Coordinates of C-alpha atoms in Angstrom, one line a residue:
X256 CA 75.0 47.8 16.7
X257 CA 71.6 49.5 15.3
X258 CA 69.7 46.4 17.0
X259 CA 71.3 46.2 19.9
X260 CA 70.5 50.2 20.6
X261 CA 67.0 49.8 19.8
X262 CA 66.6 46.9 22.5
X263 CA 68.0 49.3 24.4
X264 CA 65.6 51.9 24.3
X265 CA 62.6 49.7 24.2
X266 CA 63.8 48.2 27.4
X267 CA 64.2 51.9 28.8
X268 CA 60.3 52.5 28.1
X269 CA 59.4 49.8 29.5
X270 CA 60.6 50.7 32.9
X271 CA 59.8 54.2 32.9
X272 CA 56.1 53.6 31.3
X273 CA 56.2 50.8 34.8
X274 CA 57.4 53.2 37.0
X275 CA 55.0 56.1 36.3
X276 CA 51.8 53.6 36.8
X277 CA 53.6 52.5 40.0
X278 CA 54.3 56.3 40.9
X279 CA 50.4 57.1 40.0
X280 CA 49.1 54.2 42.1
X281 CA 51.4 55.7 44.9
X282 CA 50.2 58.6 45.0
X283 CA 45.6 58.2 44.1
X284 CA 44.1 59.2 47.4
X285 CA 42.4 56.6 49.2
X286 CA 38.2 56.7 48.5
X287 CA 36.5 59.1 51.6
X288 CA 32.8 59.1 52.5
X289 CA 31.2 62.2 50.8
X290 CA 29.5 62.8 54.8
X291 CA 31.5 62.4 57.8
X292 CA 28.0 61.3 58.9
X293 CA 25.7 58.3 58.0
X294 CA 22.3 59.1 56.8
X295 CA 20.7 57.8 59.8
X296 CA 23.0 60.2 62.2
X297 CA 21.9 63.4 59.8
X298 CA 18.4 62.5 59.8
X299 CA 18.4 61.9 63.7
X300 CA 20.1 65.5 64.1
X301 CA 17.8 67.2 61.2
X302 CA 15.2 65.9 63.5
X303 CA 16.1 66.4 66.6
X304 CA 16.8 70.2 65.3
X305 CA 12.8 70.7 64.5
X306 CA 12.4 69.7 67.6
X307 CA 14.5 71.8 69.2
X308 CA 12.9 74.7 67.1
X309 CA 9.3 73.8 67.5
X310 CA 10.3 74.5 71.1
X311 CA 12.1 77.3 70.8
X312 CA 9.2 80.2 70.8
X313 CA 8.1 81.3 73.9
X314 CA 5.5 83.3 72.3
X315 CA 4.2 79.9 69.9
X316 CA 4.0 79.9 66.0
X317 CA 1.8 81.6 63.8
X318 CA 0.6 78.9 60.5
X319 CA -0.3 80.4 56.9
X320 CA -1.8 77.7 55.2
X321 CA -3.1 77.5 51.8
X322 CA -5.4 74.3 51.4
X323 CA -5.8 72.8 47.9
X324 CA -4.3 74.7 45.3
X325 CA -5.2 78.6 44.5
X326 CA -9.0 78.1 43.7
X327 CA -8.9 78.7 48.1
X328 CA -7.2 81.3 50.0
X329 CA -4.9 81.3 52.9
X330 CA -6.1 80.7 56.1
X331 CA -4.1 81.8 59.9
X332 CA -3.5 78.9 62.6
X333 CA -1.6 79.1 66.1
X334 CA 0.4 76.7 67.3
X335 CA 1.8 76.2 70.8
X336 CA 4.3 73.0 70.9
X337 CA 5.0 71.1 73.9
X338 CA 8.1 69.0 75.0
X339 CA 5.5 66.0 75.8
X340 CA 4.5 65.9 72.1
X341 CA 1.6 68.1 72.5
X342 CA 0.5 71.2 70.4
X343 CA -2.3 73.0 70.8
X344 CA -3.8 74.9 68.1
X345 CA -6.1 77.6 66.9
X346 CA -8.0 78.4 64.0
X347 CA -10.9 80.9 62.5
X348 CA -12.9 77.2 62.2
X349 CA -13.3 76.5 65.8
X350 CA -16.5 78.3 67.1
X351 CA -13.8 79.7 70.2
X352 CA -10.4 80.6 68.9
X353 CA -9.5 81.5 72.5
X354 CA -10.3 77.9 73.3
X355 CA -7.3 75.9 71.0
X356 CA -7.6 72.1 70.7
X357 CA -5.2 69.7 71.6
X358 CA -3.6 66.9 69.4
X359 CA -0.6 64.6 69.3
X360 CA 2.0 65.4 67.2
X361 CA 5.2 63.4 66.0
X362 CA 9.0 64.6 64.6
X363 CA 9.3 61.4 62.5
X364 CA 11.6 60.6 59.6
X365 CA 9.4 59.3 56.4
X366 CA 10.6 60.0 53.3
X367 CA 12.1 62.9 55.0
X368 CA 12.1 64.7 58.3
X369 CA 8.1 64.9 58.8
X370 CA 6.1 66.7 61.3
X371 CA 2.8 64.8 61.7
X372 CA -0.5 65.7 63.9
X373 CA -1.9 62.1 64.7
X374 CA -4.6 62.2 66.4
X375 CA -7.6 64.5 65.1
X376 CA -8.0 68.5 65.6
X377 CA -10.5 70.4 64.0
X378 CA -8.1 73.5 63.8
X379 CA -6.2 71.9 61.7
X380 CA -7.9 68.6 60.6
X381 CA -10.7 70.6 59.0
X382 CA -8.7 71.4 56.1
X383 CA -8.2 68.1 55.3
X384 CA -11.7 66.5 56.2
X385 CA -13.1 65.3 52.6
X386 CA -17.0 65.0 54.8
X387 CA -16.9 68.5 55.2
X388 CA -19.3 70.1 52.8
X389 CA -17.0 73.5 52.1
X390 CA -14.5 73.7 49.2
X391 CA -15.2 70.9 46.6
X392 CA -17.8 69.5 48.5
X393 CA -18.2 66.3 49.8
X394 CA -15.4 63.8 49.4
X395 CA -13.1 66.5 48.6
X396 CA -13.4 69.3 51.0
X397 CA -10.6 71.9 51.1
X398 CA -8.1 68.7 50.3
X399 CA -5.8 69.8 52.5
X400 CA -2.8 67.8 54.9
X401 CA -1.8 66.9 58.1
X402 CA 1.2 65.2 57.5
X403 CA 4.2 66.9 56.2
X404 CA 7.8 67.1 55.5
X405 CA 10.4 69.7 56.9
X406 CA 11.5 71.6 53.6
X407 CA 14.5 73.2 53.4
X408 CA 15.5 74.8 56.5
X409 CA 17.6 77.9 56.8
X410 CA 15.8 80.8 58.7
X411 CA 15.5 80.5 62.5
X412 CA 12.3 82.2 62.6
X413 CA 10.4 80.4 59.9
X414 CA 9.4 76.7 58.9
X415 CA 8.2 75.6 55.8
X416 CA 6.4 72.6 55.2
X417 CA 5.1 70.7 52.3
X418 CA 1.6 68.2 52.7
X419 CA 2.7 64.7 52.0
X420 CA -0.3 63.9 50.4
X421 CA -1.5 67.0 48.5
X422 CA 1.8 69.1 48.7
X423 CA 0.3 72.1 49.5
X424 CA 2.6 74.6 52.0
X425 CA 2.1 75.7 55.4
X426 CA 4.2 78.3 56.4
X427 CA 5.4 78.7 60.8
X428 CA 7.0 81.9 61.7
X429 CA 7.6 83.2 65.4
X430 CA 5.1 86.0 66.2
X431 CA 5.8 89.0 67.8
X432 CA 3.4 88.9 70.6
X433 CA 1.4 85.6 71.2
X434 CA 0.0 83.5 68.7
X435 CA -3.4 83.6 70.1
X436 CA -3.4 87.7 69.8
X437 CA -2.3 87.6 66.4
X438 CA -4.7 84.9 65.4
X439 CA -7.4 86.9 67.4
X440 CA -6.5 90.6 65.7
X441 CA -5.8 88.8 62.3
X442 CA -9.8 87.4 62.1
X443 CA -10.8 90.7 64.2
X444 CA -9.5 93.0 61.0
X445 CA -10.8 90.4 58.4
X446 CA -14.4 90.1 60.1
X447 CA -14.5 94.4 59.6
X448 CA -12.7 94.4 56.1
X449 CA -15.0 91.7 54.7
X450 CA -17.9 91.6 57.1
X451 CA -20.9 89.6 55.3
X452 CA -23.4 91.3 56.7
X453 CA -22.6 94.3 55.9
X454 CA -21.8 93.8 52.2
X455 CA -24.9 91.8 51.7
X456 CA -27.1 94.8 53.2
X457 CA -25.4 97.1 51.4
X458 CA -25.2 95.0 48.3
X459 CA -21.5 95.6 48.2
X460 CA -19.4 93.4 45.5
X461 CA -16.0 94.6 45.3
X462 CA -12.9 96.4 46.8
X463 CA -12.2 99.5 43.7
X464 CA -9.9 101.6 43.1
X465 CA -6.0 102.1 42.2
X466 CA -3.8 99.0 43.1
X467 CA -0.3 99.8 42.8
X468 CA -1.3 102.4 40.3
X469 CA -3.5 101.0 38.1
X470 CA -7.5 101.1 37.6
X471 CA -8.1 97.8 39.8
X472 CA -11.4 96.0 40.7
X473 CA -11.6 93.4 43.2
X474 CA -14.2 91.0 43.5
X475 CA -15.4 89.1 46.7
X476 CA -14.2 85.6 45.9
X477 CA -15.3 82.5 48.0
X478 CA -12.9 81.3 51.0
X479 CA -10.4 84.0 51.6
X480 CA -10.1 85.0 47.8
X481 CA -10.4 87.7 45.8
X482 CA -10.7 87.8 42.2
X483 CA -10.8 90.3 39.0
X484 CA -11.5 90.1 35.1
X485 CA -8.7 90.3 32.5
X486 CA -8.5 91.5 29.0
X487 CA -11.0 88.9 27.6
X488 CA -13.3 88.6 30.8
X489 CA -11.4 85.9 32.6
X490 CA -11.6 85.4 36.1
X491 CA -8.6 85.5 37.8
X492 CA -8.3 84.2 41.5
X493 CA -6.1 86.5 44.1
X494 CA -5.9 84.5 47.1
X495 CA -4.8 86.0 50.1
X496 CA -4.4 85.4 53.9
X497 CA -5.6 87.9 56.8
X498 CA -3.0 89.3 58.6
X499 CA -3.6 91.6 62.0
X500 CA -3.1 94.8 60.0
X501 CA -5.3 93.8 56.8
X502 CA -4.0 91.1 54.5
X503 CA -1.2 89.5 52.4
X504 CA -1.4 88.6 48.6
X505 CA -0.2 85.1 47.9
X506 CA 1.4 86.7 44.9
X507 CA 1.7 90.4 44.2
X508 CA -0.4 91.9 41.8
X509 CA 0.6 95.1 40.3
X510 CA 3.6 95.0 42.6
X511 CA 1.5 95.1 45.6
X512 CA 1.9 92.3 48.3
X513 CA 0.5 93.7 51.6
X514 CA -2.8 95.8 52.2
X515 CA -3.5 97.3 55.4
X516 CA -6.9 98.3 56.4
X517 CA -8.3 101.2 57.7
X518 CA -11.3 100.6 59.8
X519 CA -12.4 104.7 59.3
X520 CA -13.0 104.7 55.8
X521 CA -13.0 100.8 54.9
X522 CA -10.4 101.0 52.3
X523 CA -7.6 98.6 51.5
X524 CA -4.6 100.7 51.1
X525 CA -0.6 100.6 49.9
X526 CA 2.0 102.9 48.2
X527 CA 0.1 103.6 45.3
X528 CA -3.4 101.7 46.5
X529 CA -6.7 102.6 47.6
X530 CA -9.3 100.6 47.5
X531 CA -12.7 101.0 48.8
X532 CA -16.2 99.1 48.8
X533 CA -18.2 99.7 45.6
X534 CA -22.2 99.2 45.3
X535 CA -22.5 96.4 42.7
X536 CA -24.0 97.8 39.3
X537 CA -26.3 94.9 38.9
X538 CA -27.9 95.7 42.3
X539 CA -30.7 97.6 40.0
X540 CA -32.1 94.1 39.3
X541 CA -33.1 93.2 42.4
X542 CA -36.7 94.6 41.8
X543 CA -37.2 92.5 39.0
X544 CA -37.6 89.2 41.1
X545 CA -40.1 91.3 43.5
X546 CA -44.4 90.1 42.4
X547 CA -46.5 87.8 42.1
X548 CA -45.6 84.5 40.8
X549 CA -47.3 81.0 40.6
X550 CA -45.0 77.9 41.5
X551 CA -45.7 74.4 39.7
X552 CA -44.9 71.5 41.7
X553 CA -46.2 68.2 43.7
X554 CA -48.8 68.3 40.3
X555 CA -50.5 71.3 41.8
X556 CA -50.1 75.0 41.0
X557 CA -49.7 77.4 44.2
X558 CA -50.0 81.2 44.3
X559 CA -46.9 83.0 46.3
X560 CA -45.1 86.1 46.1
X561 CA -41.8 87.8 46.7
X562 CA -41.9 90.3 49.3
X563 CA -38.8 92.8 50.1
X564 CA -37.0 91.3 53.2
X565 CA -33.7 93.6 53.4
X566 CA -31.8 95.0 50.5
X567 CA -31.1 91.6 49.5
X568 CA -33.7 88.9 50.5
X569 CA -37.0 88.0 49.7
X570 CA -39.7 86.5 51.5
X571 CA -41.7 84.3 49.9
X572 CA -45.4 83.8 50.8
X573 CA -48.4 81.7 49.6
X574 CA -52.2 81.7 50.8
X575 CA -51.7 78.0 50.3
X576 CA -48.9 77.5 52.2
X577 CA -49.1 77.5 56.5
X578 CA -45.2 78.7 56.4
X579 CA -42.8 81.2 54.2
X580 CA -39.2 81.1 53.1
X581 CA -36.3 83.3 52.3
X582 CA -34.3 83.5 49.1
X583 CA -31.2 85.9 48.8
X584 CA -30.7 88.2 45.4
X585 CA -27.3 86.8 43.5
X586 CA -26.1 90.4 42.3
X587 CA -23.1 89.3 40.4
X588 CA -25.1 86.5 38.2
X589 CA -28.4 88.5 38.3
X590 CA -30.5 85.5 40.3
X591 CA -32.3 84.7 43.5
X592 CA -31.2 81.7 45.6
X593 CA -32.5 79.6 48.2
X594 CA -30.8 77.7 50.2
X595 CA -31.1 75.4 53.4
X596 CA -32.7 77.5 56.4
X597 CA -34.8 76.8 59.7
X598 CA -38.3 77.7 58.9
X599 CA -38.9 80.8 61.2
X600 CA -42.3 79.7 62.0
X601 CA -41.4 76.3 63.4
X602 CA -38.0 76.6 64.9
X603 CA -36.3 73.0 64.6
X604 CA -37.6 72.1 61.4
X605 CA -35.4 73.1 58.1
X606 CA -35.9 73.5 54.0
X607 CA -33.6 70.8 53.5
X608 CA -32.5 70.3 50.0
X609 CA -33.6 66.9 48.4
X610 CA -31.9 64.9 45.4
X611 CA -35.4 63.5 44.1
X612 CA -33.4 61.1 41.4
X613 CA -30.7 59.2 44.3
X614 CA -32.9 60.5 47.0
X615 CA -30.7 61.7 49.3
X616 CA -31.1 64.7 51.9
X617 CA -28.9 67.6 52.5
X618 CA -28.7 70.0 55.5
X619 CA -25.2 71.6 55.4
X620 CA -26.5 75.7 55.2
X621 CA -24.0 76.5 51.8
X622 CA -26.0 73.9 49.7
X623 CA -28.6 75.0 47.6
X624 CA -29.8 76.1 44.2
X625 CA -30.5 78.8 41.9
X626 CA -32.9 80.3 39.2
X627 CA -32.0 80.0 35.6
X628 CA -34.8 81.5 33.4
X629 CA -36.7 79.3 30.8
X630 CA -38.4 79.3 27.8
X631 CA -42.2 79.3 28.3
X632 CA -43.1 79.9 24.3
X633 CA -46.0 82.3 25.3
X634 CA -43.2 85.5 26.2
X635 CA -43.6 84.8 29.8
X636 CA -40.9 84.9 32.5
X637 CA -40.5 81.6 34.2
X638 CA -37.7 80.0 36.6
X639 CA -36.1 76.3 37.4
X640 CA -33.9 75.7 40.0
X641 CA -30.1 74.6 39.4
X642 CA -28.2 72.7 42.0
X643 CA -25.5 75.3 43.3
X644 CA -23.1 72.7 43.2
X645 CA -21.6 72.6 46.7
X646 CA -23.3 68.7 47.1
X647 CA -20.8 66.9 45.7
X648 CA -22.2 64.2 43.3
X649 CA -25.8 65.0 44.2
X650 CA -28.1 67.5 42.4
X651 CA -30.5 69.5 44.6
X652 CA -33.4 69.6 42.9
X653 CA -36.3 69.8 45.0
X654 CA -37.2 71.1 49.0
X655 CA -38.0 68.6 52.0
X656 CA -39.0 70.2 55.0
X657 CA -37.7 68.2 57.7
X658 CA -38.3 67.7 61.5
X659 CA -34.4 67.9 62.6
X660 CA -34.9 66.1 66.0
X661 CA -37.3 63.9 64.9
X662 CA -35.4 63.3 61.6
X663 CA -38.4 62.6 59.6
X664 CA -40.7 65.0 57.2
X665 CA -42.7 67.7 58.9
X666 CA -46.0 66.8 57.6
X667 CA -47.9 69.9 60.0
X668 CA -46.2 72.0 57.2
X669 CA -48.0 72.4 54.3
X670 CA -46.9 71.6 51.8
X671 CA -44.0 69.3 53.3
X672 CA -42.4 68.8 50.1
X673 CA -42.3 70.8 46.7
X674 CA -40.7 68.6 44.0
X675 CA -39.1 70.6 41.0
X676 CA -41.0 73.7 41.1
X677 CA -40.9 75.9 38.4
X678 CA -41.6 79.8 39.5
X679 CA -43.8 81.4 36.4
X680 CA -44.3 85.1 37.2
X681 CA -48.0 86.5 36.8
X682 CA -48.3 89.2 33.8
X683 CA -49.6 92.3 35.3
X684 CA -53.1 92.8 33.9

């Protein structure tokens, strides 16, 4: 009886344990695509969408655009799309904003939804140019993109893009009035807030004064940067972008994102801000680059001086010499600089600077070099010349004075070349 009941029951499992798997199988859902859509159909629509959008300002789009990494500053673009595949852009780097260039451009779907500019404009194409000698110099330039992918997109005023190659950011937002005027008032503001000119006459090196309620000072940076000293004398870069009113940190500082500028009194200015051009302190040394000097080079020993040309400049003559050049005063490092120029007596001919150990040739008007004092051993004051490190791999050391239609050396000019000169000043007597 005892065994016949436990059969019983174990045959009683059985079936229940057999219905319940049955029951479960029954009832599991079948398997459903996590998109109703395939990936092909969403990237055709994602890009079909920028399309759509490129089109969809009638006024065009305004570019930020921060090439490289922070080390460069922002910089503004206009774009105009077309339905044909055409935009037209704008930037401070074309000698006529007013005039933008034309390129190709492609909604393609690489590793992404990309928008690509294929065929060459040097609104935008200049950023990305390694030949250019501006940023790093040659082979690098600004190391910016022209190919990039859609990031995510979820404002209807705004696209943000990322460089496929350098994955830097460029930034498209719908103006308010057209992208040409903002472009045009943006560099318009910028050309009065940091005219060169100006802060070079008036030996100006900073923008001082309260930023968001603290003691602030501004340097003038290189290529739309700022920068100011920490604690411990480190230099830390503010890069910004113009803007029609004044400009726009890339990240605030002190709290402080946006400063407008007001053309009256030249200050930068914000809740708590005011920041105004201030005479740099080391603009006392000037005079101590002004006299007589003698200049070794080419194994022979000329006689010039340095003459006041301008708060800043110097002109520098010889009795030996049938021609004179110009070097600028370096306030902030407390040195004079020469760089390439036309000689002003014989327009078409340029100081050209000269790699004497690869013997190349440079002409771009940023490369140059600069005096670093050396030790004599009698107590006098004496100068070499440092490459200023815009040339890329090549050293400036020396000047080549050079016939720029003829492309040859100007011998009329003497001397046509100085090799490695090294300025001793003369000891008043």
């Amino acid at each position: 009886m005892e065994k016949g009941s436990t059969m019983k029951k174990d045959t009683f499992y059985r079936i229940l344990v057999l219905s319940l798997i049955i029951g479960a199988s029954a009832c599991t859902p079948q398997n459903k695509p996590i998109f109703e859509k395939s990936a092909s159909e969403r990237t055709a629509e994602a890009m079909d969408a920028l399309q759509e959008k490129l089109l969809s300002s009638p006024n065009g789009w305004i570019g930020e655009y921060y090439p490289g990494t922070t080390q460069y500053g922002g910089y503004v673009l206009s774009f105009v799309f077309t339905k044909e595949g055409e935009a037209f852009i704008s930037s401070e780097v074309l000698e006529d904003m007013q005039k933008p260039e034309r390129s190709q451009y492609i909604v393609g779907s690489d590793a992404g939804v990309s928008l690509n500019f294929v065929t060459y404009n040097k609104a935008l194409h200049f950023f990305a140019d390694p030949d250019y000698r501006v940023g790093g110099g040659v082979s690098k330039g600004f190391e910016g993109d022209y190919e990039f992918l859609l990031m995510e997109d979820t404002h209807p005023d705004t696209i943000f893009l990322k460089g496929k190659t350098k994955g830097q950011i460029l930034k498209l937002f719908k103006p308010k009035t057209a992208a040409s005027d903002y472009l045009k008032k943006s560099m318009d503001t910028y050309g009065i807030a940091f005219n060169q000119d100006f802060i070079r006459e008036n030996v100006k090196d900073s923008y001082a004064g309260t930023l968001g309620g603290k003691e602030t000072v501004l340097f003038f940076g290189k290529y739309n940067t700022l920068y100011y000293l920490d604690e411990k004398g480190n230099k830390i870069d503010v890069p910004f972008v113009p803007t029609p009113e004044g400009i726009r940190l890339h990240t605030p500082l002190n709290g402080i994102e946006y400063l407008v500028f007001n053309v009256k009194d030249k200050t930068l200015t914000a809740q708590g801000t005011s920041l105004s051009m201030r005479e740099d302190p080391n603009y006392k040394y000037y005079t101590e680059f002004l006299g007589d000097y003698t200049v070794d080079a080419n194994g022979a020993v000329y006689d010039v001086k340095f003459e006041k040309a301008g708060n800043t400049r110097y002109k520098i003559t010889s009795p030996q010499w049938n021609y004179h050049i110009y070097a600028s005063f370096d306030a902030p490092n407390r040195r004079f600089t020469i760089n390439v120029q036309e000689i002003e007596t014989k327009p078409g001919t340029k100081l050209v600077m000269w790699d004497t150990n690869e013997g190349y040739l440079a002409w771009g008007e940023e490369i140059g070099v600069y005096s670093e004092k050396i030790d004599t051993g009698d107590g006098s004051v004496a100068y070499k010349l440092v490459d200023n490190k815009v040339w890329g791999s090549s050293k400036a050391d020396s000047f080549y004075m050079r016939d720029m239609n003829g492309k040859k050396e100007d011998k009329s000019l003497k001397p046509s070349i100085i090799v490695r000169p090294i300025f001793k000043k003369k000891q008043l007597s």
